[in-house]
Structures are given as structure tokens and as C-alpha cells.
CSV table of C-alpha atoms in Angstrom, one decimal:
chain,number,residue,atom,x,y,z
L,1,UNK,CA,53.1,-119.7,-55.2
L,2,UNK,CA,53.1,-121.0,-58.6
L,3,UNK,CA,53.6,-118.5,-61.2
L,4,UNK,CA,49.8,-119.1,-62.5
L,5,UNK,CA,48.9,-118.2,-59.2
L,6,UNK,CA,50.7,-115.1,-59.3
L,7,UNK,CA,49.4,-113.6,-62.8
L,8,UNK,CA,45.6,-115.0,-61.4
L,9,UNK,CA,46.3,-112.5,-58.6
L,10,UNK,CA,47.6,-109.6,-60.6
L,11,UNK,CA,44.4,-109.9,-63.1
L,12,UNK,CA,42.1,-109.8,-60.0
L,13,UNK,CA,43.6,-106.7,-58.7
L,14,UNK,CA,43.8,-105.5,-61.9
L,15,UNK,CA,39.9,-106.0,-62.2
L,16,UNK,CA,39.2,-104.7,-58.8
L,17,UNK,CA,41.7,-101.7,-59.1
L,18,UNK,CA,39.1,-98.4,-59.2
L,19,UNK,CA,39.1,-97.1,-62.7
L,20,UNK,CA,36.9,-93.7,-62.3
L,21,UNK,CA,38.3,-91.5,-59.5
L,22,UNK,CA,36.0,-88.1,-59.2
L,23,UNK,CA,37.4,-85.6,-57.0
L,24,UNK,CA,34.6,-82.6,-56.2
L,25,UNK,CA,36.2,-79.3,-55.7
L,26,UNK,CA,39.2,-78.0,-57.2
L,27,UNK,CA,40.9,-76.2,-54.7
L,28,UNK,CA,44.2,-77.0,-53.2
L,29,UNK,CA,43.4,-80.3,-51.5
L,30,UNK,CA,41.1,-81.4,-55.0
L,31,UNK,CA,44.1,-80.3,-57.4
L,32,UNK,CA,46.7,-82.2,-54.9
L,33,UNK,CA,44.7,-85.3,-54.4
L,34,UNK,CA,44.3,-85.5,-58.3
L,35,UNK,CA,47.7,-84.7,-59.5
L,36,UNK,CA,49.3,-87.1,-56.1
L,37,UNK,CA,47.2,-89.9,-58.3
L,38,UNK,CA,49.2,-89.4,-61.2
L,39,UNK,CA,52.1,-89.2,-59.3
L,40,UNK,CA,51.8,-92.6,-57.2
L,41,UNK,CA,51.2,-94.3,-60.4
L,42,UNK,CA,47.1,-94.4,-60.6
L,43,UNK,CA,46.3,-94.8,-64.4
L,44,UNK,CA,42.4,-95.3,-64.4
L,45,UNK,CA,40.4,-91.7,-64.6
L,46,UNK,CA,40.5,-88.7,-62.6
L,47,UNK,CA,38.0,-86.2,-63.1
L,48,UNK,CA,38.4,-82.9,-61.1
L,49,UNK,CA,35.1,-80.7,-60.6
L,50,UNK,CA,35.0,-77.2,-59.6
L,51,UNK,CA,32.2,-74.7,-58.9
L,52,UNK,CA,34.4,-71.7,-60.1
L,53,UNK,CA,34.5,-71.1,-63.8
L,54,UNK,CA,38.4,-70.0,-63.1
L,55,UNK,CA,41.2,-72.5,-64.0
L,56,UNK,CA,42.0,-73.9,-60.6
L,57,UNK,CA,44.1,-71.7,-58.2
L,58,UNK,CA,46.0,-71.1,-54.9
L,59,UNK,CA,43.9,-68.9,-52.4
L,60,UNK,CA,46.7,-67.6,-50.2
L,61,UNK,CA,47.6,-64.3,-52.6
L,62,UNK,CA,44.4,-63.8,-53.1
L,63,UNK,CA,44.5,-61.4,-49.3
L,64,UNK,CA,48.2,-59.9,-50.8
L,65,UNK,CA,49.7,-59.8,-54.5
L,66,UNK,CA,46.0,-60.6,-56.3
L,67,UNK,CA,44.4,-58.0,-54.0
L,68,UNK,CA,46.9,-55.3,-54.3
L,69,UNK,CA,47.5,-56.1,-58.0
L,70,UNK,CA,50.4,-57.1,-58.3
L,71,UNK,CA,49.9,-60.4,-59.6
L,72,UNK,CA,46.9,-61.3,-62.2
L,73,UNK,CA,46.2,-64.0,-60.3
L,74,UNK,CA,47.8,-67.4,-59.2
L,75,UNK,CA,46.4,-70.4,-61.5
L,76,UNK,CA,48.3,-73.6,-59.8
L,77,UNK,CA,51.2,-74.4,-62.4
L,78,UNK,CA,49.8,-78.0,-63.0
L,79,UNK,CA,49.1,-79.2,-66.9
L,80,UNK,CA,46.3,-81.3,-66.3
L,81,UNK,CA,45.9,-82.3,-70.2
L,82,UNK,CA,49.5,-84.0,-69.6
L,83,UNK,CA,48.6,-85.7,-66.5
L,84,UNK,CA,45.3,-86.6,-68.1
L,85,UNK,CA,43.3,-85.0,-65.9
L,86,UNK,CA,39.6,-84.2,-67.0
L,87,UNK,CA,38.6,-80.6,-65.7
L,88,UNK,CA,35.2,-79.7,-65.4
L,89,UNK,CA,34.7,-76.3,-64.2
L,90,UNK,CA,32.3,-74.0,-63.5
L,91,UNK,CA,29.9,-77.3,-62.4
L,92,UNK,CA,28.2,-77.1,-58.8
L,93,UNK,CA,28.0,-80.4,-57.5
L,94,UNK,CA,24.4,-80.7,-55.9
L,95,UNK,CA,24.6,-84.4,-54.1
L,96,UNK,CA,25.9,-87.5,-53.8
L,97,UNK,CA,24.0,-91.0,-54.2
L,98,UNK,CA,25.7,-93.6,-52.5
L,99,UNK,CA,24.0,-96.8,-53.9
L,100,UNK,CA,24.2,-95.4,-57.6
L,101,UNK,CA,28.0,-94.5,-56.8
L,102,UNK,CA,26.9,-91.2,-58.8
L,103,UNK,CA,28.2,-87.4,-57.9
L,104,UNK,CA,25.4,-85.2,-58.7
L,105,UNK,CA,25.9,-81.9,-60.6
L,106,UNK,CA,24.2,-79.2,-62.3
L,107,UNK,CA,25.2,-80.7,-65.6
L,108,UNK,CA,24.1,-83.9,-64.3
L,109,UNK,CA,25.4,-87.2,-62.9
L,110,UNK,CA,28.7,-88.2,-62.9
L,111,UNK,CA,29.4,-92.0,-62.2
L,112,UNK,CA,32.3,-92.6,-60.2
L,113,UNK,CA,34.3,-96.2,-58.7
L,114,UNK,CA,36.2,-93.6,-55.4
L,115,UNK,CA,34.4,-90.2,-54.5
L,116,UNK,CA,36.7,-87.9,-52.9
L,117,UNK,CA,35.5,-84.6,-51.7
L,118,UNK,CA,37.4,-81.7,-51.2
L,119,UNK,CA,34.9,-78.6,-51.7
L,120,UNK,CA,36.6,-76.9,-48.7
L,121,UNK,CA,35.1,-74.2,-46.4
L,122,UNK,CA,33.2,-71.1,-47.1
L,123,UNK,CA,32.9,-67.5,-45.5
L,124,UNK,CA,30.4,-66.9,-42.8
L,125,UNK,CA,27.9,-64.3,-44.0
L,126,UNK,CA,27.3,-61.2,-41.5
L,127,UNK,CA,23.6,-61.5,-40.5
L,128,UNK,CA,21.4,-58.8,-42.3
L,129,UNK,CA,24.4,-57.6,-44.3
L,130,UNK,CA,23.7,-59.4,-47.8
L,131,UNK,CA,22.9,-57.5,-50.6
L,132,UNK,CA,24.0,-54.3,-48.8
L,133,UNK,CA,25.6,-52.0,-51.7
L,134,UNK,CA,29.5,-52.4,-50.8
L,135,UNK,CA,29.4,-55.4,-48.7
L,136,UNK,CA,32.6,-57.7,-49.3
L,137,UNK,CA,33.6,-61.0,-48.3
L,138,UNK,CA,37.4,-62.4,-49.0
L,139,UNK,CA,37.6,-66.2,-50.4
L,140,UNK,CA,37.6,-66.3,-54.0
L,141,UNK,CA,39.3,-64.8,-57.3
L,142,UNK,CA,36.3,-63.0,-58.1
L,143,UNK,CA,36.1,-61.4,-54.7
L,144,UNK,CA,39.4,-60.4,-55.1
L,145,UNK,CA,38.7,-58.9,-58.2
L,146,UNK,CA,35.8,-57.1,-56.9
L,147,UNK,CA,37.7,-55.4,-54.1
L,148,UNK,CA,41.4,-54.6,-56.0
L,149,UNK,CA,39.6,-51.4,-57.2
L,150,UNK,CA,38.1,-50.7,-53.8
L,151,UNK,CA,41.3,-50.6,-52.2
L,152,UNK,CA,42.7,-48.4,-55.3
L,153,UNK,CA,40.3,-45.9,-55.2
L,154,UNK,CA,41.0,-45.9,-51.0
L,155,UNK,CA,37.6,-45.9,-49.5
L,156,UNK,CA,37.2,-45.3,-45.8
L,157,UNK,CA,37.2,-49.4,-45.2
L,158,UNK,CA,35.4,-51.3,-42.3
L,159,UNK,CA,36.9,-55.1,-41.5
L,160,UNK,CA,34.2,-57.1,-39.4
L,161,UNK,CA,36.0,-59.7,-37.1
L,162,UNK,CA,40.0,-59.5,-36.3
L,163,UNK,CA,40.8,-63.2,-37.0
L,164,UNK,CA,43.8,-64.2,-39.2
L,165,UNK,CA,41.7,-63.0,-42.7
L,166,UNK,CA,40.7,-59.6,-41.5
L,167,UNK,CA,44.4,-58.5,-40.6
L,168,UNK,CA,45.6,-59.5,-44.0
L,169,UNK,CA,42.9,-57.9,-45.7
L,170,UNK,CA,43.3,-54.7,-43.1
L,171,UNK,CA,47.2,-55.0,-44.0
L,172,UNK,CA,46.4,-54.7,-47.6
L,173,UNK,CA,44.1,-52.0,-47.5
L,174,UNK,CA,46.9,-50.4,-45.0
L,175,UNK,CA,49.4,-50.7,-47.8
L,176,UNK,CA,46.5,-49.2,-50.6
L,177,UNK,CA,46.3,-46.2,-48.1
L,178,UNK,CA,42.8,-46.8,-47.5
L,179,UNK,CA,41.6,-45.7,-43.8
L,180,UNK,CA,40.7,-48.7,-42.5
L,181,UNK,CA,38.6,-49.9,-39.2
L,182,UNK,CA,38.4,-53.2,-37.7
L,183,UNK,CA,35.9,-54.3,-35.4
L,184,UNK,CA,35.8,-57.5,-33.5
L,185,UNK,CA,33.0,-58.9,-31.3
L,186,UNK,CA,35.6,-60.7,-28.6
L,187,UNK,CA,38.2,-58.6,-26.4
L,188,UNK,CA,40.8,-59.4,-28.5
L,189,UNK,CA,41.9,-60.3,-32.1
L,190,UNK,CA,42.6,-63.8,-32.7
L,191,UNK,CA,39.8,-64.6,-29.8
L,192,UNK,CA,39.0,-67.7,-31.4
L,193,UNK,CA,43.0,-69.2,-32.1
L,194,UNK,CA,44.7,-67.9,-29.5
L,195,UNK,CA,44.8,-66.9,-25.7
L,196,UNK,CA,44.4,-63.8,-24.2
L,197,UNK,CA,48.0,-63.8,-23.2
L,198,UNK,CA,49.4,-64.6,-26.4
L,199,UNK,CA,46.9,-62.5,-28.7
L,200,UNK,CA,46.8,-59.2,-26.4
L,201,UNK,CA,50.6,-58.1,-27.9
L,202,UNK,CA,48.7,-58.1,-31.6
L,203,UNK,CA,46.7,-55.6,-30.7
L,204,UNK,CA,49.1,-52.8,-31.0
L,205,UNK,CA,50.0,-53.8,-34.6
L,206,UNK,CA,46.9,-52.4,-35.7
L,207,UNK,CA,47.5,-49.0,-34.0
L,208,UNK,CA,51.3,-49.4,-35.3
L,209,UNK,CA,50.6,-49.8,-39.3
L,210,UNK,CA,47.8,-46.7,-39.0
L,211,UNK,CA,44.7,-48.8,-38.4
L,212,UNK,CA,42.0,-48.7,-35.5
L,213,UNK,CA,40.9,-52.0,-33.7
L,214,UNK,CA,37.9,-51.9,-31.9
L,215,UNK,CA,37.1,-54.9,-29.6
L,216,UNK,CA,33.6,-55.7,-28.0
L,217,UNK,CA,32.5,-53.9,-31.2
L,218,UNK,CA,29.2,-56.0,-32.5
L,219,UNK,CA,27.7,-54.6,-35.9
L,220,UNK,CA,24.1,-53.9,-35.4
L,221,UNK,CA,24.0,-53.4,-39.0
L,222,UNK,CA,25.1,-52.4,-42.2
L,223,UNK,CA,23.9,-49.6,-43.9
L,224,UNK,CA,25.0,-48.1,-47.2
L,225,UNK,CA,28.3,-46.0,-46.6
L,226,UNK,CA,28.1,-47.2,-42.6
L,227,UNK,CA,28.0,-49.5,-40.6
L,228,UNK,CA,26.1,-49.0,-37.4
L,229,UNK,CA,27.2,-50.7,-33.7
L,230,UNK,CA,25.5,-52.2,-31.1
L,231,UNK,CA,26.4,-49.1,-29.1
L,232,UNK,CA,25.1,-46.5,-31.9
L,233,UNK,CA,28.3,-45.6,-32.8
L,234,UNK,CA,28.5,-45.1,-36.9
L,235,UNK,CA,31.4,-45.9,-38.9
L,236,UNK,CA,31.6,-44.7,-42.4
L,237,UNK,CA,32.1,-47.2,-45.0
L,238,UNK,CA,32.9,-46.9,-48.4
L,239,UNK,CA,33.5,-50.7,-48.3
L,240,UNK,CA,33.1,-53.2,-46.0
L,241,UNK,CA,34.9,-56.7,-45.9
L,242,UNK,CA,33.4,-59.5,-43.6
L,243,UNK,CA,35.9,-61.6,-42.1
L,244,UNK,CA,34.0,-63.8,-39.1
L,245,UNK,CA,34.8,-67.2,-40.0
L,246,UNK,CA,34.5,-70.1,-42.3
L,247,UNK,CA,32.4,-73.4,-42.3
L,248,UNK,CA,33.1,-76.9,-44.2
L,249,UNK,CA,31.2,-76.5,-47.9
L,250,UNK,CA,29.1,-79.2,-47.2
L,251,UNK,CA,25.3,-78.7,-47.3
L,252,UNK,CA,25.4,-80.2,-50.6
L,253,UNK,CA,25.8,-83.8,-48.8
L,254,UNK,CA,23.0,-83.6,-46.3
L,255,UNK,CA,21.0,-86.6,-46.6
L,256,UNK,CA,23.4,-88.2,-48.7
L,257,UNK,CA,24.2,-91.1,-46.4
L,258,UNK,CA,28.2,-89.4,-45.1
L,259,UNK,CA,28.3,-88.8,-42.0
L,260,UNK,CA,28.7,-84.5,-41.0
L,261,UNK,CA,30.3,-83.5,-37.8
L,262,UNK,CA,29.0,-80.6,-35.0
L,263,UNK,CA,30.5,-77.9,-37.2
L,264,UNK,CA,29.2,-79.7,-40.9
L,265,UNK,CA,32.6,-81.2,-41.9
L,266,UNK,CA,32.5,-84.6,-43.4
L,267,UNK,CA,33.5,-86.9,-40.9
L,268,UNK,CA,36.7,-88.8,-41.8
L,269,UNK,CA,38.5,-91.8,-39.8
L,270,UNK,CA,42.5,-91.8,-39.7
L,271,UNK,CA,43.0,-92.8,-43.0
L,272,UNK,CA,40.9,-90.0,-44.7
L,273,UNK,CA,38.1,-92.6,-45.4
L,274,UNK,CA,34.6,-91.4,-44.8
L,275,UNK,CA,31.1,-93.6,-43.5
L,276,UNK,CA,30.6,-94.1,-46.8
L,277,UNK,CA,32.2,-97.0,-48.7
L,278,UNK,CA,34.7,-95.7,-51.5
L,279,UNK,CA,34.2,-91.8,-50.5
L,280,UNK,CA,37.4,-90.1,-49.2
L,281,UNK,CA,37.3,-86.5,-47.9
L,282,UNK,CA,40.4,-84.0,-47.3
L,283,UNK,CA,41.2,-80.5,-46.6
L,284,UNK,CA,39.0,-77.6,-44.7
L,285,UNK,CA,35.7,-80.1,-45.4
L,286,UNK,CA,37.0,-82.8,-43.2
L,287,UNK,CA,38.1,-83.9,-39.9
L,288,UNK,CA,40.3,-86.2,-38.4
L,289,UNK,CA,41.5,-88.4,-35.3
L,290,UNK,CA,44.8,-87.4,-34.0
L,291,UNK,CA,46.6,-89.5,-31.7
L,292,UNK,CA,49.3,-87.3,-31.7
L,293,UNK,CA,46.7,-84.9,-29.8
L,294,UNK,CA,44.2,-87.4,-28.7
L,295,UNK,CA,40.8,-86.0,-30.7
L,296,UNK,CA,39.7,-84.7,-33.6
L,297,UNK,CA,41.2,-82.3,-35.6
L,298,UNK,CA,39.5,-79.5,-38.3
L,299,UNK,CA,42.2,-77.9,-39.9
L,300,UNK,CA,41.3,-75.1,-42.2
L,301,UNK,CA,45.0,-74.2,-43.5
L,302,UNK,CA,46.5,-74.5,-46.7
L,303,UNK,CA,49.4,-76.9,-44.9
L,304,UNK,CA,46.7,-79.5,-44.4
L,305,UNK,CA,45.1,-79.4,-47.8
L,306,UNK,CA,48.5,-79.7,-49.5
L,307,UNK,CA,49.7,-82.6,-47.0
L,308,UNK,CA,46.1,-84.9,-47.1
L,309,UNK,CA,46.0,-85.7,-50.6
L,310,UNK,CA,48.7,-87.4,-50.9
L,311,UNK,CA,47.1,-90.1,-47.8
L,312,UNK,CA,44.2,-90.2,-49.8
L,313,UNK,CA,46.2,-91.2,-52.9
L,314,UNK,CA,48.1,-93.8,-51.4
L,315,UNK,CA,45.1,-95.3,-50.0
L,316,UNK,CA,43.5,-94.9,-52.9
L,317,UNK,CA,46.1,-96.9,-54.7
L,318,UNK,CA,46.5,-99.2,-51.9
L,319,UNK,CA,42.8,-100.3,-51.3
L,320,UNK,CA,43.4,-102.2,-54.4
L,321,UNK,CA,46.5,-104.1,-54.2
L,322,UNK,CA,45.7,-104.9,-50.5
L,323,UNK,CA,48.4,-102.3,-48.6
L,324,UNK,CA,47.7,-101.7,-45.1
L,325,UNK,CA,46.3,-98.1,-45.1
L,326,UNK,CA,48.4,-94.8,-44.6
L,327,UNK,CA,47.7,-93.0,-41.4
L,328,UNK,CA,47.3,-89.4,-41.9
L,329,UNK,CA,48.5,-87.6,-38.2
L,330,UNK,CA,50.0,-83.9,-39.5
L,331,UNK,CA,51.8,-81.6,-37.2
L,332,UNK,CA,49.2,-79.0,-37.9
L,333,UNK,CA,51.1,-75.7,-39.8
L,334,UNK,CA,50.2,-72.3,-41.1
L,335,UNK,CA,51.8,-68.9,-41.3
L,336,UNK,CA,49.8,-65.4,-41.9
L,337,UNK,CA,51.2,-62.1,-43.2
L,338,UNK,CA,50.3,-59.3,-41.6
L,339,UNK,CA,51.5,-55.3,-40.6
L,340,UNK,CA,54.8,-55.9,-41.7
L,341,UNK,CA,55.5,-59.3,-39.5
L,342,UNK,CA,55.6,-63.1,-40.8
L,343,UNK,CA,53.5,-65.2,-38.5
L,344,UNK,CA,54.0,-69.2,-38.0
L,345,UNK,CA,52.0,-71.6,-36.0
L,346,UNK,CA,52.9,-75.6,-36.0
L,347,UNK,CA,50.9,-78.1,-33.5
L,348,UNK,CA,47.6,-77.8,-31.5
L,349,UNK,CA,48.1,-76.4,-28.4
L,350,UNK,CA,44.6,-77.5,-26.9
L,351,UNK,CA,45.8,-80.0,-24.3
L,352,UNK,CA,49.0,-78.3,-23.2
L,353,UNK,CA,49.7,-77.8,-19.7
L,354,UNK,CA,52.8,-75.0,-20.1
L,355,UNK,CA,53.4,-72.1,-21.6
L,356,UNK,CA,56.9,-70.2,-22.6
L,357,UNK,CA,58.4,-67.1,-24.2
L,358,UNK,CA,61.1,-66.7,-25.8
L,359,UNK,CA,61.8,-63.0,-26.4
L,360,UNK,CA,60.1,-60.3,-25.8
L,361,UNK,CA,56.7,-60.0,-27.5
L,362,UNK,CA,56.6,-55.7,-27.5
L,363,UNK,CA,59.5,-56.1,-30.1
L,364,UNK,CA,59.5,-57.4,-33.2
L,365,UNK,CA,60.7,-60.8,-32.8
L,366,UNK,CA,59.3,-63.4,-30.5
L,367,UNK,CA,58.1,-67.2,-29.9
L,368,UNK,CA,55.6,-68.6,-27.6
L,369,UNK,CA,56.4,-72.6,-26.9
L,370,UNK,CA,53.3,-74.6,-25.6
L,371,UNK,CA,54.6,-77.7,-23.8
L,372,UNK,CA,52.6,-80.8,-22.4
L,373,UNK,CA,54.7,-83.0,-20.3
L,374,UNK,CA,57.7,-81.3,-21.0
L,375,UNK,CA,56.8,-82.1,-25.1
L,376,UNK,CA,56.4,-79.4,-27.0
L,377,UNK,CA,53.2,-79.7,-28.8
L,378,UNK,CA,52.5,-76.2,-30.4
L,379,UNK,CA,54.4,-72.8,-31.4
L,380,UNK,CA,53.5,-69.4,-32.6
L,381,UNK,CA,57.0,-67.6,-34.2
L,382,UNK,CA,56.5,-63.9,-35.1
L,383,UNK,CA,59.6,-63.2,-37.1
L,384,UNK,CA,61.9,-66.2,-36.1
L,385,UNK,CA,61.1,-69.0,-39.1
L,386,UNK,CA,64.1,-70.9,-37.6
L,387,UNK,CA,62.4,-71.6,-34.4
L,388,UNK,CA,59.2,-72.8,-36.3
L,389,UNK,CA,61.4,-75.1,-38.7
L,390,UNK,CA,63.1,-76.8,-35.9
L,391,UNK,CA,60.1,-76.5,-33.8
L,392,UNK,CA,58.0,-78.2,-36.1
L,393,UNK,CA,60.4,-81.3,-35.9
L,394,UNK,CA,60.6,-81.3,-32.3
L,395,UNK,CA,56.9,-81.7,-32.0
L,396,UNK,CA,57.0,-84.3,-34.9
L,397,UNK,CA,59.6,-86.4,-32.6
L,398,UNK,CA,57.7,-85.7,-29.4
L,399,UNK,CA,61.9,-85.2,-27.6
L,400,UNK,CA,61.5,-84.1,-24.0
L,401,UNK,CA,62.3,-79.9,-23.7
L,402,UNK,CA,64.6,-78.4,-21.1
L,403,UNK,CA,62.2,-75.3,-20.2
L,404,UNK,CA,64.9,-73.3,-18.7
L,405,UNK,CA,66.9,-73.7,-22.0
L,406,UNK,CA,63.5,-72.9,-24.0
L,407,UNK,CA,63.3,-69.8,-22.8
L,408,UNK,CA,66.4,-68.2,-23.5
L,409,UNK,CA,65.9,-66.7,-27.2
L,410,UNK,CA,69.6,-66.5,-27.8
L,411,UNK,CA,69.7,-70.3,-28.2
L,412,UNK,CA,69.1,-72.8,-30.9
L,413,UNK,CA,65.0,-74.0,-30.0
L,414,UNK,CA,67.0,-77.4,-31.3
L,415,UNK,CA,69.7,-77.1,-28.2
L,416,UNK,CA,66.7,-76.7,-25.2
L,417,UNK,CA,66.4,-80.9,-25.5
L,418,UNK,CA,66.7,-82.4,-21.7
């Protein structure tokens, strides 16, 4: 190739390179995706938009040291003036026009060359329960805020749903020395994550840290100071904190043109690209194909807003210069704290055709291994991080398990290999 040739080439990708990236919602996966840009070399624009008015920050203390106050909050340590980052916050966006390549917001239109969206997931609403006096949900700074002096002045406290949000929050108000209540539709907590088998030793944490679980507990309502059950049972309630769920942010793109899954998440293909040319979407507003677990994946963890951006960079970057695509495939990964126990969970245990212990969940220590093929391909660790860390790589590898050795808590998890 003569050397004409070669600066002819590097002009055209030059000229084709994007110049305007626009990432909407600044979250984790929006703040990642923007500063993995910077980082992977990327010098056109990157414009950040977020809905919150709050300089962009990490949700995971928001349930512990932001809630019990004792941190002011937890603003992600990033200086986006250095990376030359624009931030525009406190700016809805309200739609996207595909043809115009334009991101609609309440301040207007903002042209864009690559969309990426990353507006996340939001709370599930209790039916008949908004604007009830004292009726909480858990997601944002300012709903921390609101609820720090609930907890301090410790109100009698109702939790609706036992899912991985209410026990942190029930932990919380546990530690503030509020009484608190948790009620949860399913027979179990963690109904919707985790089998009966595995979930049913949870139960007794509640009882253990001083609060009361009640399964097969549906709210008929919320009244002020109560709320009221199906079976006409009344619960005082100086507070009550909704934790049933979350849904992908998305109603802002219907009729945009991007394809939406069953559940509202933008539809993404292996590489984090959407139906729409030049859109990209990431974290809790997205799903993916995983042939590491053979379908598609909607991971609403922090692990998987952190870990997607930098795909989406790369491709990004790589769309212009004419790399083959990066594959994003995580080893789904999140841990919870809650009633005095660190809980881990790597994989997708879905399509797994075992099941092992290792230890004894009535104590305060244990693992459960979920094997297909004699793979492991999920774990839950309550208290034992080093079975998580080199359980994590295990499932990454995909090495055959000896179950007999798997079982034995005594060994390395790294030492049950066939």
C-alpha cells in the first residue's frame, strides 16, 4: 500500500470517525460509558444527560451509609471538566428521532453522530399507594434524603416486598431501631431470584436481627399511619418503603423506532448495538444474548452497568476504524448487604440441572453451587467471598467440577476441578 494510500485511509476514517457522542442518563453505566470514551482514546464530544439535578452518583449506599447518615452522599469521584465531559443535569430526555439523529429533551433537541442510552430502571409503584402521606420508595438521593430522618426519628416502619432492596432497607431501619415489618406477597423472600430451597434459610434473618416477615401478605391498601392486608389485618405505619421491583426507564422511547423487549428494555444484540443505527444501550435498560447461557439476559446489577460501557466504548471507537466488534458475554455478579451477612451471587442459574451445598445454611457461613453438565454456572456465597472469587473464574472458564469435592466446605472451591 503506497504511503498516499495509507494517509487517504486515515483522512477517511478520520472523516467518518463519530464526533458527537450523547449518552442519556447519568447513572453508573452513562458515567462509565462516558468516561471508558476518554479512556480508549475517543476525542470528538461526549455529552452526558441526567434527569437528576444531583452531580452524578453511585446508588449502592444510598440503602446503607447515605440512608443511615453516615455519608453525605456518594457523587462518583470523576472530573468531568478534565475529561471534557459536557454535563447536563437536571434535563429529562423526552424522545428520540432517529432520522434527525436528535435526542429529545425538555430543554430541547440535542443533535447527536452515536446515541447511547443508559437511563436505567425505575421502582415499581404500589397500586393505590401514591400520594399516600408517608409512602416511600428507595432509588434515588433524594429519596434517601427523604427517609434518613424517618429512620432517625424511628417510626414503626412497613417494607412492601422482601426482594434484595427491602432487606437492606429493613436492615437499615433495624440498625436506626425503628420497628420494622416486612410483607411479601410470595412464600418466601427472594421469590423472584431464588428457589424455595435456597431462599427458605433467609427467612430466619429477619426474625434474627428483630424484624417480622410476613409471607402471603398482599397490601389491600395504604392508609395514613397503616397499611391494611388482604386479610384485614392492620399494620401501623409511621412510614412505609415500597420495595416490589424495578422496570427498564424506557417509556420515553416508545415509538421512537428501537426496538423494547416483553419487560420494556431496549433490545440490544451482542455487541450492545440496538435496532437502531448508531444507538447503543447498556445497563438495567437493556438486554442481551448470552451464549455463555443460551438467551437473553436483563441484568439489573451495578456489576453489569460498570462492566458494559466499556463494550460499548470499544465499539464505539471501533465502528470507525473498521475493528471487528467486542462481544459483551459477563458472568453476571452482585452482592447485597443485609442483617449482618455479605451476600454474593455470580452466573445465571436458569438452565442448571444440579444443585450443591457447601456448609450448612442454619450457620452463618455457606455456599450453594448450581452446576449444568458438571460446569458450574451460578453461586450464591453468604459469608465466604473466597468461594465467589474463585467461583466467579470457574464459571468464566467453564472447567468441569468434581461434585463430591464441591461439597465439602473445608476445601478450596478452586481444588473440586475433575
Amino acid at each position: 500500500m503506497s504511503e498516499q494510500t495509507q494517509e487517504r485511509g486515515a483522512r477517511d476514517r478520520e472523516a467518518s470517525a463519530p464526533r458527537r457522542v450523547v449518552v442519556a442518563g447519568a447513572g453508573m453505566a452513562g458515567v462509565q460509558t462516558a468516561v471508558a470514551l476518554r479512556e480508549q482514546g475517543f476525542t470528538g464530544t461526549v455529552t452526558l444527560i441526567g434527569a437528576e439535578p444531583h452531580q452524578p452518583y453511585d446508588r449502592p449506599p444510598l440503602s446503607k451509609a447515605v440512608l443511615l447518615g453516615t455519608a453525605e452522599g456518594s457523587a462518583f469521584d470523576v472530573d468531568f471538566e478534565a475529561l471534557g465531559i459536557e454535563l447536563h443535569l437536571g434535563r429529562e430526555v423526552t424522545g428520540a428521532r432517529l432520522a434527525d439523529h436528535e435526542l429529545d429533551t425538555e430543554a430541547g433537541p440535542v443533535p447527536y453522530d452515536v446515541l447511547v442510552v443508559a437511563t436505567g430502571a425505575e421502582p415499581i409503584r404500589l397500586p393505590g399507594a401514591e400520594g399516600v402521606p408517608g409512602v416511600h420508595l428507595l432509588r434515588t438521593l433524594d429519596d434517601a434524603e427523604r427517609l434518613r430522618p424517618v429512620l432517625g426519628r424511628q417510626h414503626d416502619i412497613v417494607v412492601v416486598g422482601a426482594g434484595w432492596i427491602g432487606a437492606e432497607f429493613a436492615t437499615a431501619a433495624r440498625e436506626a431501631g425503628c420497628a420494622v415489618t416486612v410483607v411479601e406477597a410470595a412464600d418466601r423472600p427472594l421469590a423472584g431470584a431464588l428457589p424455595a430451597e435456597v431462599a427458605a434459610p433467609m427467612a430466619a434473618w429477619y426474625a434474627d436481627a428483630g424484624a417480622e416477615l410476613r409471607t402471603r401478605a398482599r397490601v389491600a391498601r395504604v392508609e395514613p399511619g397503616a397499611v391494611v392486608l388482604d386479610d384485614g389485618t392492620r399494620l401501623p405505619a409511621g412510614a412505609v418503603v415500597v420495595g416490589i421491583g424495578a422496570r427498564p426507564a424506557t417509556a420515553w422511547l416508545t415509538g421512537s423506532g428501537i426496538e423494547l423487549g416483553a419487560q420494556g428494555e431496549v433490545v440490544a444484540d451482542a455487541h450492545l448495538r440496538t435496532s437502531a443505527p448508531d444507538v447503543y444501550a447498556v445497563g438495567d435498560c437493556a438486554s442481551f444474548p448470552s451464549a455463555r447461557y443460551g438467551e437473553r439476559l436483563l441484568v439489573h446489577h451495578w456489576d453489569n452497568a460498570l462492566q458494559g460501557p466499556r463494550t460499548v466504548a470499544a465499539n464505539i471507537i471501533g465502528a470507525a476504524t473498521g475493528e471487528a466488534p467486542a462481544v459483551y458475554d459477563p458472568v453476571p455478579y452482585f452482592w447485597s448487604e443485609q442483617f449482618g451477612r455479605f451476600v454474593q451471587y455470580a452466573g445465571h442459574h436458569a438452565s442448571a440441572d444440579t444443585l450443591l451445598w457447601r456448609g450448612d445454611p442454619s450457620g452463618p457461613a455457606w455456599t450453594v453451587c448450581w452446576l449444568r453438565e458438571r460446569r458450574l454456572v451460578a453461586l450464591l456465597a453468604v459469608g465466604r467471598p473466597r468461594d465467589l472469587a474463585q467461583g466467579r473464574r470457574l464459571i468464566e472458564s467453564g472447567t468441569p467440577m468434581d461434585p463430591e469435592r464441591l461439597t465439602d466446605p473445608s476445601r478450596p472451591l478452586k481444588s473440586a476441578t475433575a
